[in-house]
Coordinates of C-alpha atoms and ligand atoms in Angstrom, one line a residue:
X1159 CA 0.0 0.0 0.0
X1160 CA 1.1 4.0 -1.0
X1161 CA 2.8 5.3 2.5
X1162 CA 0.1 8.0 3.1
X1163 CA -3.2 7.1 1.0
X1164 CA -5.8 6.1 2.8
X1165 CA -6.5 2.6 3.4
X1166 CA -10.2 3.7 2.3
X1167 CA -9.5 6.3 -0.6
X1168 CA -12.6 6.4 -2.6
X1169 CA -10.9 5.2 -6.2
X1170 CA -13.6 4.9 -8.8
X1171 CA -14.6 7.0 -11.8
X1172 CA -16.8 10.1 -12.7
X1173 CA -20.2 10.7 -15.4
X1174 CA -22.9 13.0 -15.4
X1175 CA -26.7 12.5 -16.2
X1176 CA -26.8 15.0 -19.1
X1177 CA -23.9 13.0 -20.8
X1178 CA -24.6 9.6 -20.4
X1179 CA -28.5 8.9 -19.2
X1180 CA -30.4 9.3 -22.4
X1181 CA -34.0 8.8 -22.2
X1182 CA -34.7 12.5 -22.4
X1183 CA -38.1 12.3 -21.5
X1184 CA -38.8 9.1 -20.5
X1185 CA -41.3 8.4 -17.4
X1186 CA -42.4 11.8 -16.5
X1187 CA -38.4 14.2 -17.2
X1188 CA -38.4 17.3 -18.5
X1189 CA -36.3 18.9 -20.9
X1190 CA -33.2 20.4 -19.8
X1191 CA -30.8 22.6 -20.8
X1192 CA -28.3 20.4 -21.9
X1193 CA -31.3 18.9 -24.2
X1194 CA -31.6 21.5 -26.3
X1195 CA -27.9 21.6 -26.7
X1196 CA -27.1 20.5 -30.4
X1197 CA -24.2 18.9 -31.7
X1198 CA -22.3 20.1 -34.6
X1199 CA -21.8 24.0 -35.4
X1200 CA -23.9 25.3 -33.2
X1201 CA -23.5 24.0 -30.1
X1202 CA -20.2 26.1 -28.9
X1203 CA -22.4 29.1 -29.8
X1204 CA -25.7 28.2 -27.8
X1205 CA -22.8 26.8 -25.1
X1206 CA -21.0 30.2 -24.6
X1207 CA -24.8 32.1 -24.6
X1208 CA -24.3 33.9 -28.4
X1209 CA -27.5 32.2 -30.1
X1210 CA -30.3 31.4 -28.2
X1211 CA -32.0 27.9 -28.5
X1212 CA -34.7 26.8 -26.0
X1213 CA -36.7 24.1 -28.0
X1214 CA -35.3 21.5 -30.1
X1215 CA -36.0 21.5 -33.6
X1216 CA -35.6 18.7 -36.8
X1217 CA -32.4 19.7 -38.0
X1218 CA -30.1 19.2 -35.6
X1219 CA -29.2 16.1 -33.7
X1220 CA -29.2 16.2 -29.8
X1221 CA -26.7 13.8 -28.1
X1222 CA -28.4 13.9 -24.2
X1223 CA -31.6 12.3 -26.0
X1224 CA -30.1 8.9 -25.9
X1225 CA -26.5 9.5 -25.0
X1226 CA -25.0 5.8 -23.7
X1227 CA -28.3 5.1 -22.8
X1228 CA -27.3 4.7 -18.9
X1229 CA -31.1 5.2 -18.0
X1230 CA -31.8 1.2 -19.2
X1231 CA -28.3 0.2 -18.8
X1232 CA -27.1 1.5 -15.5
X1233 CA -26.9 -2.4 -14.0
X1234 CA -24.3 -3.8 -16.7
X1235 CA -22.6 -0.3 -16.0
X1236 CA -22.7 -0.7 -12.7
X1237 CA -21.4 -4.6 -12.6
X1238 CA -18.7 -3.1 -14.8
X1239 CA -17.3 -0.4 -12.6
X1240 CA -17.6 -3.2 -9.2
X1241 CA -15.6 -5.9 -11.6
X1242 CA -12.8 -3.0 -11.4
X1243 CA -13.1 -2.8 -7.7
X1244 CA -14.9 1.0 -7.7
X1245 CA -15.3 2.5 -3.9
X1246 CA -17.2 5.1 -5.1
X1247 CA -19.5 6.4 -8.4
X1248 CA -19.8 10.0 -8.9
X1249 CA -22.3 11.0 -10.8
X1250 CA -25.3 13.7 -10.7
X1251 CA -29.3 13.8 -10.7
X1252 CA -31.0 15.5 -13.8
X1253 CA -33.1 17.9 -12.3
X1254 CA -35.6 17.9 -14.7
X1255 CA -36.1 13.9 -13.9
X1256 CA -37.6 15.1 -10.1
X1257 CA -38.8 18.6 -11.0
X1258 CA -39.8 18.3 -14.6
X1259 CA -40.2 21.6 -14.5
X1260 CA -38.8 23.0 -11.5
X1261 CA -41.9 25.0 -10.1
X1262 CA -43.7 22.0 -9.2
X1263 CA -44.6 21.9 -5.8
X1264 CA -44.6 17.6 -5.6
X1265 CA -41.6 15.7 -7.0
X1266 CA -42.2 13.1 -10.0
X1267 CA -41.8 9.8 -8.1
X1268 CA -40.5 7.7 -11.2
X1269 CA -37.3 10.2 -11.4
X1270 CA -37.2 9.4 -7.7
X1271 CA -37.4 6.2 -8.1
X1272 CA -35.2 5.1 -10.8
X1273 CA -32.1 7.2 -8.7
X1274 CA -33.0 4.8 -5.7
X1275 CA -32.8 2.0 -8.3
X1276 CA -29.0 3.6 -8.8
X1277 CA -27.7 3.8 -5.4
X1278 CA -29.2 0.4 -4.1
X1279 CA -27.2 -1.3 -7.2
X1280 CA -24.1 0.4 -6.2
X1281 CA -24.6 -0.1 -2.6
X1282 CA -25.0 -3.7 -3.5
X1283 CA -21.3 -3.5 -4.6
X1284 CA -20.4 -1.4 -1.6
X1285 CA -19.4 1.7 -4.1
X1286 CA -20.3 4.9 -2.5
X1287 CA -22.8 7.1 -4.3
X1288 CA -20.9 10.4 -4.8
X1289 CA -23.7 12.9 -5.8
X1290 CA -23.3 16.0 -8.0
X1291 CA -26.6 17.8 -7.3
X1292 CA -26.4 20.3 -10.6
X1293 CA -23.7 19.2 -13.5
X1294 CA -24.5 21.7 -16.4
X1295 CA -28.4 20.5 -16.2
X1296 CA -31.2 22.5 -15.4
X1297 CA -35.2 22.9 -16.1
X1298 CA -35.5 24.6 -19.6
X1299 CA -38.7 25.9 -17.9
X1300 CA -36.7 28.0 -15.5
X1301 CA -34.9 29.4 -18.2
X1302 CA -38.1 30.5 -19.7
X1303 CA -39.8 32.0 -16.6
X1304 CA -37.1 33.5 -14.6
X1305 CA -33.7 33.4 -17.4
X1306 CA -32.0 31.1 -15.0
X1307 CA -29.9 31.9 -12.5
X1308 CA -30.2 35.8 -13.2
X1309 CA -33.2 35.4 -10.5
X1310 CA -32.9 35.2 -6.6
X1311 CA -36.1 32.7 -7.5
X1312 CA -34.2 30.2 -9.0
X1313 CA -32.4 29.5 -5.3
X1314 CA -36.1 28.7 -4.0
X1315 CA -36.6 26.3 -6.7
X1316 CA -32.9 24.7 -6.5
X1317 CA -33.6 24.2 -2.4
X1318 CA -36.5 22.5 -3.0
X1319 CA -34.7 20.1 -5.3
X1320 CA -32.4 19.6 -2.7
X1321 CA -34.5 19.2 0.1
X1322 CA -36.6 16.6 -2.1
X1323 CA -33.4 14.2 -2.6
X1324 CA -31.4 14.7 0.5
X1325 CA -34.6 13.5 2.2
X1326 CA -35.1 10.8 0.3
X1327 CA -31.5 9.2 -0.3
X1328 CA -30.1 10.6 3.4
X1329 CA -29.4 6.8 3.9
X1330 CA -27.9 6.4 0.6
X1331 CA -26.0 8.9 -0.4
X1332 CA -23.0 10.7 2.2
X1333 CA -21.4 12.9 -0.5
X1334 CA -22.6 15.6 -2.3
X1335 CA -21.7 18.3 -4.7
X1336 CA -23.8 21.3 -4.9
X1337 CA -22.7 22.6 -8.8
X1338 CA -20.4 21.1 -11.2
X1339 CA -17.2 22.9 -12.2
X1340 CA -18.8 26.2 -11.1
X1341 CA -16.3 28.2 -12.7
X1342 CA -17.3 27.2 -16.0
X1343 CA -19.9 30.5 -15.5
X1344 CA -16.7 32.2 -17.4
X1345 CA -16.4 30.1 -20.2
X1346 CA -19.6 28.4 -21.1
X1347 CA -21.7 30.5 -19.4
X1348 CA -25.2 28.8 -21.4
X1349 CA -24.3 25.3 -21.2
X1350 CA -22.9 25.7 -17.4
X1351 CA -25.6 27.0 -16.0
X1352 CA -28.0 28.8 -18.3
X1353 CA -26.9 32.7 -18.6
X1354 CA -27.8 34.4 -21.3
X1355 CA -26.9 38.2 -21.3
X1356 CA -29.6 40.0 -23.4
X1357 CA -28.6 43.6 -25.5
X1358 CA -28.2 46.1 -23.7
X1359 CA -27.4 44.4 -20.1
X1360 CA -24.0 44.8 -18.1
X1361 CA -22.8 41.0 -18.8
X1362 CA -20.8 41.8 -15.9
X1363 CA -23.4 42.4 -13.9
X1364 CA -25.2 39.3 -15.0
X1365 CA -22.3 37.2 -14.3
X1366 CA -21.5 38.1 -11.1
X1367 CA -25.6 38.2 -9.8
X1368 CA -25.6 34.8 -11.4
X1369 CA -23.3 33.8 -9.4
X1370 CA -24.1 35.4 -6.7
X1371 CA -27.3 33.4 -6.4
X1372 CA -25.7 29.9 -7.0
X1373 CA -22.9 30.8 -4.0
X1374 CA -26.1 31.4 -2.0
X1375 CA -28.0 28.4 -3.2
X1376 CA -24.8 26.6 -2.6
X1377 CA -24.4 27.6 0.7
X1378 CA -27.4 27.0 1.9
X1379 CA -27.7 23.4 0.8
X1380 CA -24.7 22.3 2.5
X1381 CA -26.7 24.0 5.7
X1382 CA -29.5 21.8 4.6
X1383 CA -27.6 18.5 4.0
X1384 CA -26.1 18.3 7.3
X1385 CA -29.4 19.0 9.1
X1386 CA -31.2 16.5 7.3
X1387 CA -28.7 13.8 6.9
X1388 CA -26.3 14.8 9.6
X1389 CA -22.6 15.4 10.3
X1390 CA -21.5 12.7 9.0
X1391 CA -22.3 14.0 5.7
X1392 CA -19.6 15.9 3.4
X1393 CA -20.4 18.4 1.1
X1394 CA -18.3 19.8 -1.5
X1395 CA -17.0 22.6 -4.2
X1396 CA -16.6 21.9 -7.6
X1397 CA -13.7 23.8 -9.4
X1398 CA -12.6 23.3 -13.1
X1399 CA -9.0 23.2 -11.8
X1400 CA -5.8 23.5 -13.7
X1401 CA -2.7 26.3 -11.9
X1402 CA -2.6 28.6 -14.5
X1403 CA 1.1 29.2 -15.1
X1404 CA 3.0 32.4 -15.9
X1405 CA 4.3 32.3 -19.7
X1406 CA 7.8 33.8 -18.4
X1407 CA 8.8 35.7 -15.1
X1408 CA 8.2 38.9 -16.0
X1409 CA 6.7 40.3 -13.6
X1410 CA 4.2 41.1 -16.2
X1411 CA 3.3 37.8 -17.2
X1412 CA 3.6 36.5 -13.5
X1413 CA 0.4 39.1 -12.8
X1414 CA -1.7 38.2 -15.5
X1415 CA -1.6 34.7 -14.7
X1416 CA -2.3 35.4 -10.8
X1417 CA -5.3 37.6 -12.5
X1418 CA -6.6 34.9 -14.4
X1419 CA -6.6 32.5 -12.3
X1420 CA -8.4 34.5 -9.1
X1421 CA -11.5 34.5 -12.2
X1422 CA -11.5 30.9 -11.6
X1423 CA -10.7 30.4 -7.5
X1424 CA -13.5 33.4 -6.9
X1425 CA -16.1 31.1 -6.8
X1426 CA -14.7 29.0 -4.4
X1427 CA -13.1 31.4 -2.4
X1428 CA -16.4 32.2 -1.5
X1429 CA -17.6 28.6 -1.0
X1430 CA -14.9 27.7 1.5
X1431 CA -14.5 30.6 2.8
X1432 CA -17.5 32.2 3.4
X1433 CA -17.2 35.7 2.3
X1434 CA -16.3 37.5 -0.8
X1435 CA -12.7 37.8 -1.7
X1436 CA -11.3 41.4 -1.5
X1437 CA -10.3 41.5 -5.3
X1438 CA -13.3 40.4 -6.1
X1439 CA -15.2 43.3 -4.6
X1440 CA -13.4 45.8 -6.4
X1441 CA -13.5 44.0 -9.6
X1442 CA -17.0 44.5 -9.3
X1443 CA -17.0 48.2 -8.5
X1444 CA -14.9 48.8 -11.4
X1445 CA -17.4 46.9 -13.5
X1446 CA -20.2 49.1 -12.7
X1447 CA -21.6 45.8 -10.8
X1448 CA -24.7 46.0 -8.6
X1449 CA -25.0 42.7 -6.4
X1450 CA -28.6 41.5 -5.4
X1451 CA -27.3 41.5 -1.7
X1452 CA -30.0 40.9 1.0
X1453 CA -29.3 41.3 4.4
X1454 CA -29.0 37.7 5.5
X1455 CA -26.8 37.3 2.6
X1456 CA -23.7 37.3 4.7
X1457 CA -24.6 34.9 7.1
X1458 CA -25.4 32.6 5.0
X1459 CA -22.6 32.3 2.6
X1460 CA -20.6 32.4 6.3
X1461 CA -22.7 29.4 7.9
X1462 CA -22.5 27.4 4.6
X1463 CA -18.7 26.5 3.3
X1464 CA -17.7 23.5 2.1
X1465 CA -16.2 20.3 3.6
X1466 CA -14.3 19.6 0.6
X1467 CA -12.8 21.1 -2.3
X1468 CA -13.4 18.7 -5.2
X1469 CA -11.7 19.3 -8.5
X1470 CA -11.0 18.2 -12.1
X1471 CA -7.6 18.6 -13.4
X1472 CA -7.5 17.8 -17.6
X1473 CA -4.2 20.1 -17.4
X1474 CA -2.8 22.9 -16.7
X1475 CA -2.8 26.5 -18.0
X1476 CA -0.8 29.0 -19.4
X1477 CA -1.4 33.4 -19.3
X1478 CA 0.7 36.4 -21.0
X1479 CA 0.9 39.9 -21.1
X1480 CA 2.2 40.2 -24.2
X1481 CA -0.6 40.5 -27.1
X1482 CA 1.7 38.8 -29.7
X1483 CA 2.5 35.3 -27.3
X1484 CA -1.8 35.7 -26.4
X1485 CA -2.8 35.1 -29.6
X1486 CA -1.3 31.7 -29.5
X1487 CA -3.8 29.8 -27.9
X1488 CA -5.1 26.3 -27.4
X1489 CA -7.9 24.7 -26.2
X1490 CA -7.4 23.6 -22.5
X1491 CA -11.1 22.1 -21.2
X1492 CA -13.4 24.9 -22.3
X1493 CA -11.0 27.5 -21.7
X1494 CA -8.6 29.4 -24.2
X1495 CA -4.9 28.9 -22.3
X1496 CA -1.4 30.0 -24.3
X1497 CA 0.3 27.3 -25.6
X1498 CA 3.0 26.2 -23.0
X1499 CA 5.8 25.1 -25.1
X1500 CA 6.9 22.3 -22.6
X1501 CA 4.0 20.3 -23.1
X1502 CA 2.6 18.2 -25.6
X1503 CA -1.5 18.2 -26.2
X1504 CA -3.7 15.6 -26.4
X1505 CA -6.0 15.2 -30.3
X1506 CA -8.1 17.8 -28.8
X1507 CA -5.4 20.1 -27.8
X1508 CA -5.7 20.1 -24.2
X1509 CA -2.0 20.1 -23.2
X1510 CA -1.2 17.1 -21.0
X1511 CA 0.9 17.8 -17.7
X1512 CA 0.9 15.6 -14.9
X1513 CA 3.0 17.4 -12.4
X1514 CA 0.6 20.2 -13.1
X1515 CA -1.5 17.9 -10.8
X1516 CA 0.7 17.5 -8.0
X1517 CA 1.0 21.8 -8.5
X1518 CA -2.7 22.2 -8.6
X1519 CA -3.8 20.3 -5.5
X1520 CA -0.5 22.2 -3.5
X1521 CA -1.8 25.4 -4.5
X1522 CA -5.1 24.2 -3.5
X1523 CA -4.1 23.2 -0.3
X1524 CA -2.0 26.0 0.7
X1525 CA -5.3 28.3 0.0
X1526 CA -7.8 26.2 2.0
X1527 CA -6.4 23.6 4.2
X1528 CA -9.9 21.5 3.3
X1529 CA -9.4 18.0 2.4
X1530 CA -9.4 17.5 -1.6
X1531 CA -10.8 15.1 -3.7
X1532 CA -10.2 14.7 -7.3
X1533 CA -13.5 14.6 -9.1
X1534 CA -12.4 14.4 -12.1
X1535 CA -9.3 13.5 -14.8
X1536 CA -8.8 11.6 -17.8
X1537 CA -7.9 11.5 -21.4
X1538 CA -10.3 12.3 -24.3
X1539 CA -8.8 10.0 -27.4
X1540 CA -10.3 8.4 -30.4
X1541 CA -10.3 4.4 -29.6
X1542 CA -10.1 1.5 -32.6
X1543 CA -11.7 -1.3 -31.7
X1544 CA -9.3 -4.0 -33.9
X1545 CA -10.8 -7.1 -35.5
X1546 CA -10.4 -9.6 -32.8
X1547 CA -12.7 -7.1 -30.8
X1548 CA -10.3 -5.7 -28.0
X1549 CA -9.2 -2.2 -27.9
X1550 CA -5.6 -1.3 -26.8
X1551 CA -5.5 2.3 -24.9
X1552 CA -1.9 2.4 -24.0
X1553 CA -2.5 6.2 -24.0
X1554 CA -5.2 6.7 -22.0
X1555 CA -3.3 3.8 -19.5
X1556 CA 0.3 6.5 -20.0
X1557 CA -1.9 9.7 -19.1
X1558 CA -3.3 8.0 -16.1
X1559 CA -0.4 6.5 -14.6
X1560 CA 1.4 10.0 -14.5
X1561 CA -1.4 11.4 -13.3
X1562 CA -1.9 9.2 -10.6
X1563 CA 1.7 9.2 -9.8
X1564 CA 1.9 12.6 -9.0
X1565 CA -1.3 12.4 -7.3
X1566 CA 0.3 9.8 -5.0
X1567 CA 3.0 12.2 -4.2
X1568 CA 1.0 15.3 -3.4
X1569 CA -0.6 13.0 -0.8
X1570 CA 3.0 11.2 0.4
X1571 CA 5.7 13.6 -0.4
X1572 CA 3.7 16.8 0.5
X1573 CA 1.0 15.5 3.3
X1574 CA -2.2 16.8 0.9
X1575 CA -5.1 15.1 2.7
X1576 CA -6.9 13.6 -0.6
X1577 CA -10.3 11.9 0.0
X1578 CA -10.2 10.1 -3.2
X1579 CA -10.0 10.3 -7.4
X1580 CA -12.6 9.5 -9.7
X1581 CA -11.5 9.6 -13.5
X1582 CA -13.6 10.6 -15.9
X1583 CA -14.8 8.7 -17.2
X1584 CA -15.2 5.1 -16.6
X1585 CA -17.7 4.9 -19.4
X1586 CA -17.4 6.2 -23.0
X1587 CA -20.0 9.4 -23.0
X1588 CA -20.9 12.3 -24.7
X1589 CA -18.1 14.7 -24.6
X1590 CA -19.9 18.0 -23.0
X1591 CA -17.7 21.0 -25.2
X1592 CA -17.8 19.2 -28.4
X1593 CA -21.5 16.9 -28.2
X1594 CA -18.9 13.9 -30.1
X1595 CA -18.7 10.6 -28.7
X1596 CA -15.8 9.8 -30.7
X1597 CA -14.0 12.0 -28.0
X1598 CA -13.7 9.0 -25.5
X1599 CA -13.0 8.8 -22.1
X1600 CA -13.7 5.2 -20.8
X1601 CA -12.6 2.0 -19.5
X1602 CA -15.4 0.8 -21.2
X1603 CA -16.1 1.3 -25.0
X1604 CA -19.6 1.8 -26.0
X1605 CA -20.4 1.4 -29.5
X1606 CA -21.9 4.5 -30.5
X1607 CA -20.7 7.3 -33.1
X1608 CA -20.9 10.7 -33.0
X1609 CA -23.8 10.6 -35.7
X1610 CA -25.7 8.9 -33.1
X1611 CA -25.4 5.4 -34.9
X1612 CA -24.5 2.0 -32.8
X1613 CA -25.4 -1.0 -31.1
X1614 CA -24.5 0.4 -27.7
X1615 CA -22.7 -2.6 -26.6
X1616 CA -20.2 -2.0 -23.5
X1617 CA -16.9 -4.0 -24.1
X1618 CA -13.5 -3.5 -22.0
X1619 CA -10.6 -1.8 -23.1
X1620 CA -7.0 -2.5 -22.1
X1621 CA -7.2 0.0 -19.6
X1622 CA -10.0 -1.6 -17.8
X1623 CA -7.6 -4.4 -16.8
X1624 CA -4.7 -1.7 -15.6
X1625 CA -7.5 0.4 -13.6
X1626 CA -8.5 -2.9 -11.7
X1627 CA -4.9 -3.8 -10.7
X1628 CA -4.1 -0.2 -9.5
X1629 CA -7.5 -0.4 -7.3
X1630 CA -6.5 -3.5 -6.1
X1631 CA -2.8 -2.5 -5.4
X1632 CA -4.5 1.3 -3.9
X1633 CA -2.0 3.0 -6.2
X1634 CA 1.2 1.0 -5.4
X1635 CA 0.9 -1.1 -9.0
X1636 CA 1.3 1.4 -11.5
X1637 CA 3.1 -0.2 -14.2
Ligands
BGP1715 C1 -15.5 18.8 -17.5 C2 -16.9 18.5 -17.3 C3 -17.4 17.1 -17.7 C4 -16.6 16.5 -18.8 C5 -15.1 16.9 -18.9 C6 -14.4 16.5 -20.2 O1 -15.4 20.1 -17.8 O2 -17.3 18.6 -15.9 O3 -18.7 17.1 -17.9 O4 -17.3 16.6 -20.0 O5 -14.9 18.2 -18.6 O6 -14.7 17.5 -21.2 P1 -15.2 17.2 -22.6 O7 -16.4 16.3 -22.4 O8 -15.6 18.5 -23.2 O9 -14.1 16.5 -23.3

């Protein structure tokens, strides 16, 4: 065993509901926001907020209607992810499967239902429900009535929600997440959460109410999961992590990056902290920003922080000063990093960086001194499935083993306390910037193409075998 991991880290792996359920309105859901999110050329438009589509029409092809199908295949899944040895399954509830519509004032049982379907099969295999409550997925309806998150309403209806499911699954389910990736509000603001900025608004001022209202809906479900299932419950933050790195050390380059990177931790500076970061305040006076700031506001944000800071690391990232070095840019998960010349990037150009892992979680640590857990890391690749039918992902296994390497030493070289890792994902999915499912992720291939086209069959990839041993070994078999 790893000197330092926990005899019970929670290894296992990482999905959401909008990207792999399917069944889009099956027994009672409503649509969500993710549903109406096309694949193709439009979708990183109506992702980032610039076109506006809130119904689905014939033309385009929607990949959350049937994604990998986990709504009728969750068992084999499930079986799949226990043969590996999984402690723990993160995934999230679609809203719109409890409150269709999110005003409703009684939940619909058969979304209920089929999540208590879910944990009793993992529980079966003693793998620990890890629950996101909101990953990129939210009524349409909400969207329609109120524009999202924009409204101090939408915390009523997102408490409610909560209340519903930690009453029901208080037995079931110990760990929760209140938003996915919550920073993602910068860089896909539709797809993460719903904004759209009309003409003529301060998309400043959107942004940060926006988030001002989540921060306080967060806040005050982590007050409301520990009175209704108790202290032994944990709730976390959700950051799209990655250290951003400074291009060069000028001085110029080294602010930038600090800059750019505060955009990111601001959201859960205020989640573990329980107040508003100084910088952040006077960003917002210099932005003309008017925060919908009620009296009680401060309390709650200060009686709500989080247990844990949960993150996903794809890579790390890269700023500049300099115009002429900006302009060089790569993708790097949703965000627009400058290329960092001592790194080589993966077919989709996030730039791959291991010890950027073991960076991130110290400078995690160092600002919050709140255990971490690793929500989320893996390798998006294309896969070939050769004609004997096995599929060799020697570069999904390389990523991972470095990965978890230095993961291993943040925790036994520099004491992080690290509750566990979930990769994403265990499963092949539907990749949420690009709608593809060629884009793959998994242990587990599922025959599917990004036209929509395939048998679904789930078969094991080489990696499958590697991910078992290192479970087995808890981290000590690498190789
Ligand atoms: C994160 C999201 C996930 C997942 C992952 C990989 O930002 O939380 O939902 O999709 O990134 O990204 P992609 O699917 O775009 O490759």
């Amino acid at each position: 065993m790893a000197k330092g991991l926990l005899k019970d880290f929670l290894w296992g792996g990482a999905t959401a509901a909008n990207q792999c359920e399917g069944g889009w309105q099956e027994d009672g859901k409503g649509i969500g926001l993710i549903d109406v999110l096309p694949y193709g050329p439009d979708r990183m438009p109506v992702a980032k907020g610039e076109k506006i589509m809130l119904d689905c029409d014939d033309e385009h092809l929607y990949p959350s209607h049937e994604a990998i199908d986990f709504y009728h295949h969750y068992k084999e899944d499930i079986a799949l992810f226990a043969e590996m040895g999984f402690k723990c399954f993160r995934m999230s509830l679609s809203w719109t499967r409890i409150y269709p519509n999110g005003t409703e004032d009684a939940p619909n049982e058969a979304g209920l239902a089929f999540y208590d379907d879910v944990f009793e099969e993992c529980l079966k295999y003693g793998i620990q429900p890890i629950v996101t409550l909101c990953h990129f997925d939210l009524p349409v309806a909400l969207l329609k009535e109120f524009g999202g998150w924009k409204s101090r309403k939408m915390i009523d209806c997102y408490l409610k929600y909560c209340e519903t499911v930690f009453r029901r699954y208080k037995d079931k389910v110990k760990y929760w997440i209140t938003f996915n990736e919550i920073n993602m509000l910068n860089h896909l603001p539709f797809s993460s959460c719903g904004l759209m900025v009309e003409e003529g608004e301060n998309g400043q001022n959107v942004k940060y109410n926006c988030a001002h209202h989540e921060l306080i809906a967060s806040a005050k479900a982590v007050k409301l999961a520990h009175e209704i299932i108790g202290e032994d419950c944990m709730v976390g933050c959700m950051l799209a992590g990655g250290s951003f790195y400074p291009y060069s050390c000028d001085p110029r380059d080294v602010w930038q990056a600090k800059q750019t990177e505060r955009g990111n931790y601001f959201f859960i500076d205020v989640q573990s902290r329980g107040r508003y970061p100084n910088y952040a305040l006077k960003w917002m006076e210099r932005d003309g920003v008017v925060l919908d700031w009620q009296e009680e506001d401060e309390q709650i944000l200060a009686e709500g922080t989080v247990d844990f800071i949960g993150f996903s690391y794809y890579c790390s990232r890269c700023d500049t000063a300099d115009p002429e070095v900006s302009a060089k840019r790569t993708a790097a998960n949703a965000f627009r990093t400058v290329r960092n010349p001592h790194l080589q990037a993966s077919e989709w150009g996030w730039q791959i960086d291991p010890l950027g892992l073991r960076i991130t979680m110290n400078d995690l640590y160092d600002r919050y001194q709140k255990p971490l857990f690793i929500v989320e890391n893996g390798l998006g690749a294309k896969d070939t499935v050769k004609d004997d039918g096995t599929i060799d992902d020697d570069y999904r296994i390389a990523y991972l083993r470095e990965h978890i390497r230095t993961m291993i030493e943040a925790v036994t070289e520099d004491g992080i306390p690290l509750m566990g890792y979930t990769m994403w994902s265990p499963v092949d999915l539907v990749s949420a910037s690009t709608g593809e499912m060629s884009k793959r992720y998994g242990f587990i291939y599922v025959d599917k193409d990004d036209q929509g086209k395939g048998t679904l069959e789930r078969k094991r990839k080489k990696s499958f075998y590697w991910y078992k041993k290192v479970i087995e070994s808890n981290g000590t078999e690498l190789d």
